[in-house]
Short mmCIF file of C-alpha atoms and ligand atoms in Angstrom, two decimals:
data_model
loop_
_atom_site.label_atom_id
_atom_site.label_comp_id
_atom_site.label_asym_id
_atom_site.label_seq_id
_atom_site.Cartn_x
_atom_site.Cartn_y
_atom_site.Cartn_z
CA UNK L 1 160.26 158.24 123.77
CA UNK L 2 162.10 158.37 120.51
CA UNK L 3 160.10 157.05 117.62
CA UNK L 4 161.18 153.92 115.76
CA UNK L 5 163.11 154.76 112.62
CA UNK L 6 162.21 153.72 109.10
CA UNK L 7 165.15 154.33 106.80
CA UNK L 8 165.92 153.77 103.16
CA UNK L 9 168.25 154.82 100.38
CA UNK L 10 166.34 156.34 97.49
CA UNK L 11 167.89 155.00 94.38
CA UNK L 12 166.22 156.31 91.29
CA UNK L 13 167.48 157.49 87.96
CA UNK L 14 166.64 159.41 84.86
CA UNK L 15 164.90 156.64 83.06
CA UNK L 16 162.23 155.77 85.59
CA UNK L 17 159.13 154.36 83.88
CA UNK L 18 155.46 154.11 84.83
CA UNK L 19 156.01 150.58 86.15
CA UNK L 20 158.50 151.96 88.72
CA UNK L 21 156.22 154.89 89.37
CA UNK L 22 153.10 152.88 90.23
CA UNK L 23 154.88 149.80 91.55
CA UNK L 24 157.51 151.42 93.76
CA UNK L 25 157.63 155.20 93.90
CA UNK L 26 153.98 155.95 94.74
CA UNK L 27 153.52 153.09 97.24
CA UNK L 28 156.72 154.21 98.92
CA UNK L 29 155.58 157.82 99.19
CA UNK L 30 152.17 156.72 100.47
CA UNK L 31 153.93 154.66 103.09
CA UNK L 32 156.09 157.64 104.08
CA UNK L 33 153.05 159.87 104.43
CA UNK L 34 150.90 157.44 106.35
CA UNK L 35 153.64 156.42 108.79
CA UNK L 36 155.15 159.85 109.35
CA UNK L 37 153.16 160.51 112.53
CA UNK L 38 154.29 157.40 114.37
CA UNK L 39 157.77 156.84 112.95
CA UNK L 40 160.81 158.86 112.08
CA UNK L 41 161.41 158.52 108.34
CA UNK L 42 164.96 158.89 107.10
CA UNK L 43 165.27 159.01 103.34
CA UNK L 44 168.60 159.58 101.72
CA UNK L 45 170.30 159.58 98.37
CA UNK L 46 173.10 157.00 98.57
CA UNK L 47 175.48 159.13 96.53
CA UNK L 48 178.60 157.32 97.76
CA UNK L 49 177.11 154.16 96.29
CA UNK L 50 176.86 155.75 92.84
CA UNK L 51 180.24 154.78 91.50
CA UNK L 52 180.90 151.29 92.76
CA UNK L 53 180.77 150.62 89.03
CA UNK L 54 182.00 153.21 86.48
CA UNK L 55 179.79 156.25 85.78
CA UNK L 56 180.05 159.61 84.04
CA UNK L 57 181.13 161.77 86.98
CA UNK L 58 180.32 165.01 85.23
CA UNK L 59 176.65 164.06 85.45
CA UNK L 60 176.49 162.86 89.05
CA UNK L 61 175.64 166.17 90.71
CA UNK L 62 172.77 166.84 88.36
CA UNK L 63 171.58 163.25 88.70
CA UNK L 64 171.43 163.48 92.49
CA UNK L 65 169.25 166.58 92.34
CA UNK L 66 167.13 165.02 89.62
CA UNK L 67 166.53 161.94 91.76
CA UNK L 68 165.38 164.06 94.66
CA UNK L 69 163.06 166.07 92.42
CA UNK L 70 161.46 162.87 91.11
CA UNK L 71 160.49 162.00 94.65
CA UNK L 72 159.16 165.46 95.34
CA UNK L 73 157.18 165.51 92.08
CA UNK L 74 155.68 162.17 93.05
CA UNK L 75 154.43 163.68 96.30
CA UNK L 76 157.17 163.43 98.91
CA UNK L 77 156.49 166.32 101.32
CA UNK L 78 159.30 168.77 102.07
CA UNK L 79 157.60 170.39 105.02
CA UNK L 80 157.45 167.54 107.52
CA UNK L 81 159.87 167.26 110.42
CA UNK L 82 159.03 163.57 110.64
CA UNK L 83 160.53 163.00 107.21
CA UNK L 84 164.23 163.73 106.88
CA UNK L 85 165.85 163.90 103.47
CA UNK L 86 169.61 163.96 103.07
CA UNK L 87 172.58 163.14 100.91
CA UNK L 88 174.78 160.39 102.28
CA UNK L 89 178.12 162.03 101.46
CA UNK L 90 177.17 165.15 103.44
CA UNK L 91 177.36 163.05 106.58
CA UNK L 92 181.00 161.95 106.86
CA UNK L 93 180.19 159.46 109.63
CA UNK L 94 178.93 157.03 106.97
CA UNK L 95 182.43 156.66 105.57
CA UNK L 96 184.09 156.52 108.97
CA UNK L 97 181.80 153.88 110.38
CA UNK L 98 182.24 151.86 107.19
CA UNK L 99 185.98 151.66 107.77
CA UNK L 100 185.54 150.49 111.33
CA UNK L 101 182.94 147.88 110.35
CA UNK L 102 185.19 146.76 107.48
CA UNK L 103 187.67 145.57 110.05
CA UNK L 104 185.07 143.28 111.62
CA UNK L 105 183.73 141.95 108.33
CA UNK L 106 184.91 138.71 106.79
CA UNK L 107 186.33 138.57 103.28
CA UNK L 108 184.41 135.35 102.75
CA UNK L 109 181.22 136.94 104.01
CA UNK L 110 181.40 139.67 101.38
CA UNK L 111 182.46 137.23 98.66
CA UNK L 112 179.20 135.35 99.14
CA UNK L 113 176.97 138.32 98.37
CA UNK L 114 174.98 137.37 95.28
CA UNK L 115 174.70 140.91 94.01
CA UNK L 116 178.48 141.24 94.11
CA UNK L 117 178.85 137.98 92.22
CA UNK L 118 176.29 139.08 89.62
CA UNK L 119 177.66 142.56 89.12
CA UNK L 120 181.28 141.54 89.03
CA UNK L 121 180.94 138.42 86.90
CA UNK L 122 181.20 140.19 83.54
CA UNK L 123 184.13 142.39 84.56
CA UNK L 124 187.85 141.58 84.63
CA UNK L 125 189.55 141.43 88.05
CA UNK L 126 191.09 144.90 87.63
CA UNK L 127 187.71 146.45 86.92
CA UNK L 128 185.93 144.91 89.89
CA UNK L 129 186.48 147.58 92.51
CA UNK L 130 186.97 147.16 96.23
CA UNK L 131 184.11 149.65 96.54
CA UNK L 132 181.73 147.24 94.83
CA UNK L 133 183.02 144.49 97.09
CA UNK L 134 182.48 146.22 100.42
CA UNK L 135 179.44 148.22 99.49
CA UNK L 136 177.21 146.12 101.80
CA UNK L 137 179.34 147.41 104.69
CA UNK L 138 178.62 151.00 103.70
CA UNK L 139 174.95 150.06 103.47
CA UNK L 140 175.12 148.58 106.98
CA UNK L 141 176.68 151.83 108.23
CA UNK L 142 173.86 153.79 106.53
CA UNK L 143 171.35 151.81 108.54
CA UNK L 144 173.11 151.42 111.90
CA UNK L 145 174.16 155.05 112.34
CA UNK L 146 170.54 156.05 112.87
CA UNK L 147 169.27 153.04 114.77
CA UNK L 148 166.83 152.07 112.03
CA UNK L 149 164.35 149.31 112.81
CA UNK L 150 162.57 149.10 109.47
CA UNK L 151 164.34 149.29 106.13
CA UNK L 152 162.18 148.90 103.02
CA UNK L 153 164.28 147.47 100.20
CA UNK L 154 163.83 145.45 97.05
CA UNK L 155 164.40 141.70 96.96
CA UNK L 156 167.87 142.23 95.55
CA UNK L 157 168.86 143.95 98.81
CA UNK L 158 167.61 141.50 101.42
CA UNK L 159 170.96 139.75 101.69
CA UNK L 160 172.59 143.11 102.44
CA UNK L 161 169.98 143.79 105.08
CA UNK L 162 170.74 140.43 106.68
CA UNK L 163 174.39 141.41 106.74
CA UNK L 164 173.51 144.68 108.52
CA UNK L 165 171.77 142.59 111.18
CA UNK L 166 174.73 140.22 111.46
CA UNK L 167 177.35 142.93 111.86
CA UNK L 168 175.15 144.81 114.37
CA UNK L 169 174.80 141.68 116.49
CA UNK L 170 178.49 140.87 116.14
CA UNK L 171 179.51 144.33 117.36
CA UNK L 172 176.95 144.26 120.16
CA UNK L 173 178.23 140.88 121.34
CA UNK L 174 181.80 142.07 121.34
CA UNK L 175 181.37 145.61 122.69
CA UNK L 176 177.98 145.80 124.42
CA UNK L 177 174.82 147.43 123.10
CA UNK L 178 176.10 149.75 120.37
CA UNK L 179 173.49 149.32 117.67
CA UNK L 180 169.78 148.81 117.20
CA UNK L 181 169.44 145.56 115.26
CA UNK L 182 167.04 146.00 112.32
CA UNK L 183 164.09 143.59 112.11
CA UNK L 184 164.52 140.38 110.12
CA UNK L 185 163.39 140.43 106.51
CA UNK L 186 160.21 138.47 107.20
CA UNK L 187 159.09 141.04 109.80
CA UNK L 188 160.01 143.84 107.42
CA UNK L 189 157.81 142.36 104.71
CA UNK L 190 154.92 141.93 107.13
CA UNK L 191 155.33 145.51 108.34
CA UNK L 192 155.37 147.02 104.86
CA UNK L 193 152.66 144.66 103.55
CA UNK L 194 155.04 143.97 100.76
CA UNK L 195 154.11 143.03 97.25
CA UNK L 196 150.50 143.53 96.41
CA UNK L 197 151.43 141.88 93.15
CA UNK L 198 151.23 145.04 91.10
CA UNK L 199 153.24 144.58 87.95
CA UNK L 200 152.79 146.70 84.90
CA UNK L 201 153.73 144.75 81.82
CA UNK L 202 155.68 145.67 78.74
CA UNK L 203 153.40 147.07 76.02
CA UNK L 204 155.02 145.06 73.24
CA UNK L 205 155.49 141.84 75.17
CA UNK L 206 152.70 141.94 77.76
CA UNK L 207 153.76 138.70 79.41
CA UNK L 208 156.98 140.36 80.61
CA UNK L 209 157.07 143.07 83.22
CA UNK L 210 157.88 146.60 82.10
CA UNK L 211 161.60 146.99 82.56
CA UNK L 212 164.10 149.66 81.71
CA UNK L 213 166.62 147.08 80.63
CA UNK L 214 164.39 146.38 77.63
CA UNK L 215 166.69 147.88 75.00
CA UNK L 216 164.16 148.90 72.37
CA UNK L 217 162.16 150.97 74.86
CA UNK L 218 159.08 150.57 72.64
CA UNK L 219 157.07 148.75 75.27
CA UNK L 220 158.18 151.03 78.10
CA UNK L 221 156.66 154.40 79.01
CA UNK L 222 159.27 156.57 80.65
CA UNK L 223 158.27 159.42 82.95
CA UNK L 224 160.29 161.71 80.68
CA UNK L 225 158.59 160.62 77.43
CA UNK L 226 156.96 163.38 75.40
CA UNK L 227 153.15 163.09 75.01
CA UNK L 228 153.59 162.16 71.36
CA UNK L 229 156.01 159.36 71.99
CA UNK L 230 153.99 157.97 74.90
CA UNK L 231 150.73 158.03 72.94
CA UNK L 232 152.34 156.22 70.01
CA UNK L 233 153.67 153.51 72.30
CA UNK L 234 150.18 152.96 73.72
CA UNK L 235 148.49 152.95 70.32
CA UNK L 236 150.89 150.30 69.04
CA UNK L 237 150.61 148.11 72.14
CA UNK L 238 150.31 144.40 71.44
CA UNK L 239 146.77 143.07 71.90
CA UNK L 240 145.24 139.83 70.58
CA UNK L 241 142.71 138.53 68.08
CA UNK L 242 139.92 137.67 70.53
CA UNK L 243 138.04 140.76 69.42
CA UNK L 244 136.32 141.35 72.77
CA UNK L 245 137.58 143.30 75.75
CA UNK L 246 137.89 141.06 78.81
CA UNK L 247 140.11 141.28 81.86
CA UNK L 248 141.84 137.96 81.35
CA UNK L 249 145.54 138.12 82.18
CA UNK L 250 146.18 134.63 80.79
CA UNK L 251 144.34 134.84 77.47
CA UNK L 252 144.47 138.59 76.88
CA UNK L 253 147.55 139.89 78.72
CA UNK L 254 147.85 142.98 76.51
CA UNK L 255 144.27 144.10 77.09
CA UNK L 256 144.47 143.32 80.80
CA UNK L 257 147.61 145.45 81.01
CA UNK L 258 145.94 148.37 79.23
CA UNK L 259 142.98 148.20 81.62
CA UNK L 260 145.37 148.15 84.55
CA UNK L 261 147.33 151.14 83.25
CA UNK L 262 144.13 153.06 82.58
CA UNK L 263 142.90 152.50 86.13
CA UNK L 264 146.22 153.57 87.64
CA UNK L 265 146.74 156.57 85.39
CA UNK L 266 143.26 157.86 86.13
CA UNK L 267 143.40 156.90 89.80
CA UNK L 268 140.21 154.83 89.43
CA UNK L 269 139.35 151.38 90.70
CA UNK L 270 140.32 148.62 88.33
CA UNK L 271 136.87 147.10 88.67
CA UNK L 272 135.06 150.21 87.49
CA UNK L 273 137.37 150.52 84.49
CA UNK L 274 136.76 146.87 83.66
CA UNK L 275 132.98 147.32 84.00
CA UNK L 276 133.08 150.16 81.54
CA UNK L 277 135.05 148.39 78.78
CA UNK L 278 134.07 144.76 79.30
CA UNK L 279 132.46 143.26 76.23
CA UNK L 280 133.38 146.07 73.83
CA UNK L 281 134.18 144.59 70.45
CA UNK L 282 136.79 147.08 69.36
CA UNK L 283 140.08 147.82 71.07
CA UNK L 284 140.39 151.31 69.60
CA UNK L 285 138.40 153.16 72.24
CA UNK L 286 140.32 151.52 75.06
CA UNK L 287 143.67 152.34 73.49
CA UNK L 288 142.69 155.94 72.89
CA UNK L 289 141.53 156.28 76.48
CA UNK L 290 144.78 154.82 77.79
CA UNK L 291 146.84 157.09 75.54
CA UNK L 292 144.95 160.14 76.82
CA UNK L 293 145.24 159.10 80.45
CA UNK L 294 148.96 158.45 80.09
CA UNK L 295 149.53 161.76 78.33
CA UNK L 296 147.69 163.55 81.17
CA UNK L 297 149.67 161.69 83.78
CA UNK L 298 153.03 162.51 82.18
CA UNK L 299 151.97 166.10 81.56
CA UNK L 300 151.09 166.56 85.23
CA UNK L 301 154.23 164.86 86.44
CA UNK L 302 156.51 166.84 84.14
CA UNK L 303 154.79 170.09 85.12
CA UNK L 304 155.36 169.27 88.79
CA UNK L 305 159.02 168.59 88.08
CA UNK L 306 159.31 172.04 86.47
CA UNK L 307 157.64 173.74 89.41
CA UNK L 308 159.97 172.41 92.07
CA UNK L 309 161.99 175.22 93.52
CA UNK L 310 165.55 173.98 93.82
CA UNK L 311 166.17 176.44 96.64
CA UNK L 312 163.37 174.91 98.73
CA UNK L 313 164.85 171.52 98.16
CA UNK L 314 168.35 172.65 99.07
CA UNK L 315 167.10 174.40 102.21
CA UNK L 316 165.38 171.18 103.31
CA UNK L 317 168.50 169.14 102.59
CA UNK L 318 170.81 171.45 104.50
CA UNK L 319 168.46 171.64 107.46
CA UNK L 320 168.07 167.88 107.66
CA UNK L 321 171.73 167.15 107.01
CA UNK L 322 172.70 169.20 110.06
CA UNK L 323 170.34 167.13 112.20
CA UNK L 324 171.48 163.84 110.71
CA UNK L 325 175.11 164.75 111.28
CA UNK L 326 174.39 165.24 114.97
CA UNK L 327 172.64 161.87 115.28
CA UNK L 328 175.24 160.01 113.23
CA UNK L 329 178.15 161.54 115.13
CA UNK L 330 176.65 160.43 118.41
CA UNK L 331 176.52 156.82 117.25
CA UNK L 332 179.97 157.08 115.72
CA UNK L 333 181.45 158.39 118.98
CA UNK L 334 180.02 155.40 120.86
CA UNK L 335 181.66 153.09 118.36
CA UNK L 336 184.94 154.99 118.45
CA UNK L 337 184.97 154.68 122.23
CA UNK L 338 184.12 150.99 122.06
CA UNK L 339 187.02 150.19 119.73
CA UNK L 340 189.44 152.37 121.69
CA UNK L 341 189.79 155.32 119.32
CA UNK L 342 188.36 157.76 121.86
CA UNK L 343 188.73 157.92 125.63
N1 LIG U 1 171.63 149.45 98.04
C1 LIG U 1 170.31 150.03 97.90
C2 LIG U 1 169.82 149.80 96.47
O1 LIG U 1 170.60 149.49 95.61
C3 LIG U 1 170.34 151.50 98.21
C4 LIG U 1 170.80 151.72 99.61
C5 LIG U 1 172.02 152.15 100.01
C6 LIG U 1 170.05 151.47 100.78
N2 LIG U 1 172.09 152.22 101.33
C7 LIG U 1 170.91 151.81 101.86
C8 LIG U 1 168.77 151.02 101.04
C9 LIG U 1 170.50 151.67 103.18
C10 LIG U 1 168.36 150.88 102.35
C11 LIG U 1 169.22 151.21 103.41
O2 LIG U 1 168.63 149.94 96.22
#
């Protein structure tokens, strides 16, 4: 009778931009809301994952709360019992299960993880931490403690998800049915209807997707940008010399991107936005409209951030963390018994 579990770690940070917002955050929250009746949704901040590479520890606490507020401001409900929100480090079983799984995980297996190879390649051997190395094991523990079936993650995490499946099967084969094995990646993608192809492009280089690693930041609209800054970025967006508004992503990528952003920021259909501007012979009106829509969007979002009552959020966290501890400890006890740590 228990509902299947959808679980994910909510990694977000201060410099989220509108590409992340429309491409990841909103679709994710929509998913959470639409599935909440039929599934148990477990959403957590993977705080123990935050310093596998060096960070400023004096900022971590504030960052964790900020991350959670971003999700709430984007519409994540705090009043649903079908959606649990928690901080990983408040549930000690994550760390304990990780140690046990570590002892059944191959060194070679972890060495093959592409994300580990990518992240560690620039660093000297002394700076590559063991935490970075075995972080997929912690991620597996995150998933297996709660018997999650579906785990929405980005493409960079699919190898880690495959590892979670492998270690679950390995433990089950050795010790009997301990863990629910998450669905394979292809089933996950089918379930989440992944990738509707929505990609907001950089305003300066509209053939590239908007990305926070763009160091100038001129083509990127951050959720924290002031109205002034955001409007200026829109007004100086790269267009073309065609001189007519058309939705043509190949020939007029800048204009197509502006039309796309306008539709999303206003919450209108792309086709009706296109109908309205198609054939106009000046780009000024379109740019002004986009700037206004973006300023409204950021204004609303920032106002919602301000309104969030931190006490409500903390109450929800503490309530859910108590429940998650109970569930996680049950799984952990089964594992402890299986490996002979408990009678
Ligand atoms: N590693 C994920 C990321 O970088 C975050 C994460 C941690 C996660 N633990 C998880 C995601 C468990 C899904 C399930 O995005």
